[in-house]
Amino acid sequence: WRGALEGRGGIALVEGPPGIGKTRLSEVFAGEAGRSGGLVLVGRSRDGEGVPAFWLWAQLLRRLREQEVGSEAFAELADAPPELLALVEGTAAGAAADGPASQDLAPQQGRFLLFDAVTRALARVARGRPLLLVLEDVQWAGSASLRLLEHLSFEVGELPILALATVREEVRDPDHPLEKLLPRLRQQPRCERITLRGFSRREVAALLEHAIGRPAPPDLS
C-alpha cells in the first residue's frame, strides 16, 4: 500500500483454505487504507448460475459512481461497449454472460477496449486519491472478470492502485480460468502473494495467553 501511495501500485493475492481469515484480513487492511487517505472499492464474486460476466467489476464501478470523484471517471466509459455499463446502471442489458463486447468490432478487440476503458476510469480517480480495489472470492469470478484483472495487472505498476484479491485454496480443474490466470499474475513484478495458514501449537498458546492473561495449560493449547 505504501508503494501505491507513491504511485507504484500492484496486485496482492491473499490465498488460503475456507475460513482461514482471508476476508477478515482484507476488511482490516481496507480500514487502515481508508484511514490513510485511500478510496476503498469492494466487489464480491458470486457462485451460482446466471451471474453476469462482469458482476465483480460492476460492483466496484457502482460504488465508484456513488463517490464525488466518480462522475469524471465515468467519462472514460462513454464509448465503452454497453455490457458493463448496463450492469452498472442495473438494466437488463447487462444480464448477458460473456457476449461480444460490441457488434461493430471483433469480439476480442471490443473486449480489449472495454478493459482499457475501465482501467482508464480507475486511473483517473486514482490520480486524485489512491485506490484500493478489494476483489473477494475471485475463484468464483467469470473468465471475463478475470481477464479484466489480468489487463489491470499490466497497468497498475505506474498507478496509485492496489488490487487485493482473495483466493480460496481448493482443487480446481486445470482448465479453470483461474488456474490459467494465477501463474501469469504471480509473474508480475508488482505482485505480492500472501498465503494464510493455521496457527502452530506455540502460536495457539500465545493467543490463549493474550486472551486469558496467563499461560494456558498445555492440554488446553
CSV table of N, CA, C and O in Angstrom, one decimal, residues 119-188:
chain,number,residue,atom,x,y,z
A,119,THR,N,-9.9,0.5,-17.0
A,119,THR,CA,-8.6,0.8,-16.4
A,119,THR,C,-8.4,2.4,-16.4
A,119,THR,O,-7.9,2.9,-15.5
A,120,ARG,N,-8.7,3.0,-17.5
A,120,ARG,CA,-8.6,4.5,-17.6
A,120,ARG,C,-9.5,5.2,-16.6
A,120,ARG,O,-9.1,6.2,-16.0
A,121,ALA,N,-10.7,4.7,-16.4
A,121,ALA,CA,-11.6,5.3,-15.4
A,121,ALA,C,-11.0,5.2,-14.0
A,121,ALA,O,-11.0,6.1,-13.3
A,122,LEU,N,-10.5,4.0,-13.7
A,122,LEU,CA,-9.9,3.8,-12.4
A,122,LEU,C,-8.6,4.7,-12.2
A,122,LEU,O,-8.4,5.3,-11.2
A,123,ALA,N,-7.8,4.8,-13.3
A,123,ALA,CA,-6.6,5.6,-13.2
A,123,ALA,C,-7.0,7.1,-13.0
A,123,ALA,O,-6.2,7.8,-12.3
A,124,ARG,N,-8.0,7.5,-13.6
A,124,ARG,CA,-8.4,8.9,-13.5
A,124,ARG,C,-8.7,9.3,-12.0
A,124,ARG,O,-8.3,10.3,-11.5
A,125,VAL,N,-9.5,8.4,-11.4
A,125,VAL,CA,-9.8,8.6,-10.0
A,125,VAL,C,-8.5,8.5,-9.1
A,125,VAL,O,-8.3,9.3,-8.2
A,126,ALA,N,-7.7,7.5,-9.4
A,126,ALA,CA,-6.5,7.3,-8.6
A,126,ALA,C,-5.5,8.5,-8.6
A,126,ALA,O,-4.8,8.6,-7.7
A,127,ARG,N,-5.5,9.2,-9.7
A,127,ARG,CA,-4.6,10.4,-9.8
A,127,ARG,C,-5.0,11.4,-8.7
A,127,ARG,O,-4.1,12.2,-8.3
A,128,GLY,N,-6.2,11.4,-8.3
A,128,GLY,CA,-6.6,12.4,-7.2
A,128,GLY,C,-6.6,11.7,-5.8
A,128,GLY,O,-6.5,12.4,-4.8
A,129,ARG,N,-6.8,10.4,-5.8
A,129,ARG,CA,-6.9,9.7,-4.5
A,129,ARG,C,-6.5,8.2,-4.7
A,129,ARG,O,-7.2,7.6,-5.5
A,130,PRO,N,-5.5,7.7,-4.1
A,130,PRO,CA,-5.1,6.4,-4.3
A,130,PRO,C,-6.2,5.4,-4.1
A,130,PRO,O,-7.1,5.6,-3.2
A,131,LEU,N,-6.2,4.3,-4.9
A,131,LEU,CA,-7.3,3.4,-4.9
A,131,LEU,C,-6.9,2.0,-4.3
A,131,LEU,O,-5.8,1.5,-4.6
A,132,LEU,N,-7.8,1.5,-3.4
A,132,LEU,CA,-7.6,0.1,-3.0
A,132,LEU,C,-8.8,-0.7,-3.6
A,132,LEU,O,-10.0,-0.3,-3.2
A,133,LEU,N,-8.6,-1.6,-4.5
A,133,LEU,CA,-9.7,-2.5,-5.0
A,133,LEU,C,-9.7,-3.8,-4.3
A,133,LEU,O,-8.7,-4.5,-4.4
A,134,VAL,N,-10.7,-4.1,-3.6
A,134,VAL,CA,-10.8,-5.4,-2.8
A,134,VAL,C,-11.7,-6.3,-3.7
A,134,VAL,O,-12.9,-6.1,-3.8
A,135,LEU,N,-11.1,-7.4,-4.2
A,135,LEU,CA,-11.8,-8.3,-5.0
A,135,LEU,C,-12.0,-9.6,-4.2
A,135,LEU,O,-11.0,-10.4,-4.1
A,136,GLU,N,-13.2,-9.9,-3.7
A,136,GLU,CA,-13.4,-11.0,-2.9
A,136,GLU,C,-13.8,-12.3,-3.7
A,136,GLU,O,-14.6,-12.2,-4.6
A,137,ASP,N,-13.2,-13.4,-3.3
A,137,ASP,CA,-13.5,-14.7,-3.8
A,137,ASP,C,-13.4,-14.8,-5.3
A,137,ASP,O,-14.4,-15.2,-6.0
A,138,VAL,N,-12.2,-14.5,-5.8
A,138,VAL,CA,-12.1,-14.4,-7.3
A,138,VAL,C,-12.1,-15.8,-7.9
A,138,VAL,O,-12.2,-16.0,-9.1
A,139,GLN,N,-12.1,-16.9,-7.1
A,139,GLN,CA,-12.3,-18.2,-7.6
A,139,GLN,C,-13.6,-18.4,-8.2
A,139,GLN,O,-13.9,-19.3,-9.0
A,140,TRP,N,-14.6,-17.6,-7.9
A,140,TRP,CA,-15.9,-17.6,-8.5
A,140,TRP,C,-16.2,-16.6,-9.6
A,140,TRP,O,-17.2,-16.6,-10.1
A,141,ALA,N,-15.2,-15.8,-9.8
A,141,ALA,CA,-15.3,-14.8,-10.9
A,141,ALA,C,-15.3,-15.4,-12.2
A,141,ALA,O,-14.7,-16.4,-12.5
A,142,GLY,N,-16.1,-14.9,-13.2
A,142,GLY,CA,-16.2,-15.4,-14.5
A,142,GLY,C,-14.9,-15.1,-15.3
A,142,GLY,O,-14.1,-14.3,-14.9
A,143,SER,N,-14.7,-15.8,-16.4
A,143,SER,CA,-13.5,-15.6,-17.2
A,143,SER,C,-13.3,-14.2,-17.6
A,143,SER,O,-12.2,-13.7,-17.7
A,144,ALA,N,-14.4,-13.5,-18.0
A,144,ALA,CA,-14.3,-12.1,-18.4
A,144,ALA,C,-13.8,-11.2,-17.3
A,144,ALA,O,-12.9,-10.3,-17.5
A,145,SER,N,-14.3,-11.4,-16.1
A,145,SER,CA,-13.8,-10.6,-14.9
A,145,SER,C,-12.3,-10.9,-14.7
A,145,SER,O,-11.5,-10.0,-14.3
A,146,LEU,N,-11.9,-12.1,-14.8
A,146,LEU,CA,-10.5,-12.5,-14.6
A,146,LEU,C,-9.6,-11.9,-15.6
A,146,LEU,O,-8.5,-11.5,-15.3
A,147,ARG,N,-10.1,-11.9,-16.9
A,147,ARG,CA,-9.2,-11.3,-17.9
A,147,ARG,C,-9.1,-9.8,-17.7
A,147,ARG,O,-8.0,-9.2,-18.0
A,148,LEU,N,-10.1,-9.1,-17.2
A,148,LEU,CA,-10.0,-7.7,-16.8
A,148,LEU,C,-9.0,-7.5,-15.7
A,148,LEU,O,-8.2,-6.5,-15.8
A,149,LEU,N,-9.0,-8.4,-14.7
A,149,LEU,CA,-8.0,-8.3,-13.7
A,149,LEU,C,-6.6,-8.4,-14.2
A,149,LEU,O,-5.6,-7.7,-13.8
A,150,GLU,N,-6.4,-9.4,-15.2
A,150,GLU,CA,-5.1,-9.5,-15.8
A,150,GLU,C,-4.7,-8.3,-16.5
A,150,GLU,O,-3.5,-7.8,-16.5
A,151,HIS,N,-5.6,-7.7,-17.3
A,151,HIS,CA,-5.3,-6.5,-18.0
A,151,HIS,C,-4.9,-5.4,-17.0
A,151,HIS,O,-3.9,-4.7,-17.3
A,152,LEU,N,-5.6,-5.2,-15.9
A,152,LEU,CA,-5.2,-4.2,-15.0
A,152,LEU,C,-3.9,-4.5,-14.4
A,152,LEU,O,-3.1,-3.5,-14.1
A,153,SER,N,-3.5,-5.7,-14.2
A,153,SER,CA,-2.2,-6.1,-13.6
A,153,SER,C,-1.0,-5.5,-14.4
A,153,SER,O,0.0,-5.3,-13.8
A,154,PHE,N,-1.2,-5.4,-15.7
A,154,PHE,CA,-0.1,-4.8,-16.5
A,154,PHE,C,0.0,-3.3,-16.4
A,154,PHE,O,1.0,-2.8,-16.8
A,155,GLU,N,-1.0,-2.7,-15.8
A,155,GLU,CA,-1.0,-1.2,-15.8
A,155,GLU,C,-0.8,-0.6,-14.4
A,155,GLU,O,-0.3,0.5,-14.3
A,156,VAL,N,-1.0,-1.4,-13.4
A,156,VAL,CA,-1.0,-0.8,-12.0
A,156,VAL,C,0.4,-0.4,-11.5
A,156,VAL,O,0.5,0.4,-10.6
A,157,GLY,N,1.4,-1.0,-12.2
A,157,GLY,CA,2.8,-0.6,-11.7
A,157,GLY,C,3.1,0.8,-11.8
A,157,GLY,O,4.0,1.3,-11.1
A,158,GLU,N,2.4,1.6,-12.6
A,158,GLU,CA,2.7,3.0,-12.8
A,158,GLU,C,1.5,3.8,-12.3
A,158,GLU,O,1.4,5.0,-12.6
A,159,LEU,N,0.6,3.2,-11.5
A,159,LEU,CA,-0.6,3.9,-11.0
A,159,LEU,C,-0.7,3.8,-9.5
A,159,LEU,O,-0.2,2.8,-8.9
A,160,PRO,N,-1.3,4.7,-8.8
A,160,PRO,CA,-1.6,4.6,-7.4
A,160,PRO,C,-2.8,3.7,-7.1
A,160,PRO,O,-3.8,4.1,-6.5
A,161,ILE,N,-2.7,2.4,-7.5
A,161,ILE,CA,-3.8,1.5,-7.4
A,161,ILE,C,-3.2,0.2,-6.9
A,161,ILE,O,-2.3,-0.4,-7.4
A,162,LEU,N,-3.8,-0.3,-5.8
A,162,LEU,CA,-3.5,-1.7,-5.3
A,162,LEU,C,-4.8,-2.5,-5.4
A,162,LEU,O,-5.8,-2.1,-4.9
A,163,ALA,N,-4.7,-3.6,-6.1
A,163,ALA,CA,-5.8,-4.6,-6.2
A,163,ALA,C,-5.5,-5.8,-5.3
A,163,ALA,O,-4.5,-6.4,-5.5
A,164,LEU,N,-6.4,-6.0,-4.3
A,164,LEU,CA,-6.2,-7.1,-3.4
A,164,LEU,C,-7.3,-8.1,-3.7
A,164,LEU,O,-8.5,-7.8,-3.6
A,165,ALA,N,-6.9,-9.3,-4.1
A,165,ALA,CA,-7.8,-10.4,-4.4
A,165,ALA,C,-7.7,-11.5,-3.5
A,165,ALA,O,-6.6,-12.0,-3.2
A,166,THR,N,-8.8,-12.0,-2.9
A,166,THR,CA,-8.8,-13.1,-2.1
A,166,THR,C,-9.1,-14.4,-2.9
A,166,THR,O,-10.0,-14.3,-3.7
A,167,VAL,N,-8.4,-15.4,-2.7
A,167,VAL,CA,-8.4,-16.6,-3.5
A,167,VAL,C,-8.6,-17.9,-2.5
A,167,VAL,O,-7.7,-18.1,-1.7
A,168,ARG,N,-9.6,-18.6,-2.7
A,168,ARG,CA,-9.8,-19.8,-1.9
A,168,ARG,C,-8.9,-20.9,-2.5
A,168,ARG,O,-8.9,-21.2,-3.7
A,169,GLU,N,-8.1,-21.6,-1.6
A,169,GLU,CA,-7.3,-22.7,-2.0
A,169,GLU,C,-8.3,-24.0,-2.0
A,169,GLU,O,-8.8,-24.3,-1.0
A,170,GLU,N,-8.4,-24.5,-3.2
A,170,GLU,CA,-9.2,-25.7,-3.4
A,170,GLU,C,-8.8,-26.4,-4.6
A,170,GLU,O,-8.0,-25.8,-5.5
A,171,VAL,N,-9.2,-27.7,-4.8
A,171,VAL,CA,-8.9,-28.4,-6.0
A,171,VAL,C,-9.7,-27.9,-7.2
A,171,VAL,O,-11.0,-27.8,-7.0
A,172,ARG,N,-9.1,-27.5,-8.2
A,172,ARG,CA,-9.8,-27.0,-9.4
A,172,ARG,C,-9.3,-27.7,-10.6
A,172,ARG,O,-8.2,-28.2,-10.7
A,173,ASP,N,-10.2,-27.7,-11.6
A,173,ASP,CA,-9.8,-28.3,-12.9
A,173,ASP,C,-8.7,-27.5,-13.5
A,173,ASP,O,-8.7,-26.3,-13.5
A,174,PRO,N,-7.7,-28.2,-14.1
A,174,PRO,CA,-6.6,-27.4,-14.7
A,174,PRO,C,-7.0,-26.4,-15.8
A,174,PRO,O,-6.3,-25.5,-16.1
A,175,ASP,N,-8.2,-26.7,-16.4
A,175,ASP,CA,-8.7,-25.7,-17.4
A,175,ASP,C,-9.5,-24.6,-16.8
A,175,ASP,O,-10.0,-23.8,-17.6
A,176,HIS,N,-9.7,-24.6,-15.5
A,176,HIS,CA,-10.4,-23.5,-14.9
A,176,HIS,C,-9.7,-22.1,-15.2
A,176,HIS,O,-8.5,-22.1,-15.2
A,177,PRO,N,-10.5,-21.1,-15.5
A,177,PRO,CA,-9.8,-19.8,-15.9
A,177,PRO,C,-8.9,-19.3,-14.8
A,177,PRO,O,-7.8,-18.7,-15.2
A,178,LEU,N,-9.2,-19.5,-13.6
A,178,LEU,CA,-8.3,-19.0,-12.5
A,178,LEU,C,-7.0,-19.7,-12.5
A,178,LEU,O,-5.9,-19.1,-12.2
A,179,GLU,N,-7.0,-21.0,-12.8
A,179,GLU,CA,-5.7,-21.8,-12.8
A,179,GLU,C,-4.8,-21.3,-13.9
A,179,GLU,O,-3.6,-21.4,-13.8
A,180,LYS,N,-5.4,-20.7,-15.0
A,180,LYS,CA,-4.6,-20.2,-16.1
A,180,LYS,C,-4.1,-18.8,-15.7
A,180,LYS,O,-3.0,-18.3,-16.1
A,181,LEU,N,-4.9,-18.0,-14.9
A,181,LEU,CA,-4.6,-16.6,-14.6
A,181,LEU,C,-3.5,-16.5,-13.5
A,181,LEU,O,-2.6,-15.7,-13.6
A,182,LEU,N,-3.7,-17.3,-12.4
A,182,LEU,CA,-2.8,-17.1,-11.3
A,182,LEU,C,-1.3,-17.2,-11.6
A,182,LEU,O,-0.5,-16.3,-11.1
A,183,PRO,N,-0.8,-18.1,-12.4
A,183,PRO,CA,0.6,-18.1,-12.8
A,183,PRO,C,1.0,-16.8,-13.5
A,183,PRO,O,2.1,-16.3,-13.2
A,184,ARG,N,0.2,-16.3,-14.3
A,184,ARG,CA,0.5,-15.0,-15.0
A,184,ARG,C,0.5,-13.9,-14.1
A,184,ARG,O,1.4,-13.0,-14.2
A,185,LEU,N,-0.4,-13.8,-13.1
A,185,LEU,CA,-0.4,-12.7,-12.1
A,185,LEU,C,0.9,-12.8,-11.2
A,185,LEU,O,1.5,-11.8,-10.9
A,186,ARG,N,1.2,-14.0,-10.8
A,186,ARG,CA,2.4,-14.2,-9.9
A,186,ARG,C,3.7,-13.8,-10.6
A,186,ARG,O,4.7,-13.5,-9.9
A,187,GLN,N,3.7,-13.9,-11.9
A,187,GLN,CA,4.9,-13.5,-12.6
A,187,GLN,C,5.1,-12.0,-12.7
A,187,GLN,O,6.2,-11.5,-13.0
A,188,GLN,N,4.1,-11.2,-12.4
A,188,GLN,CA,4.2,-9.8,-12.5
A,188,GLN,C,5.1,-9.3,-11.4
A,188,GLN,O,5.0,-9.7,-10.2
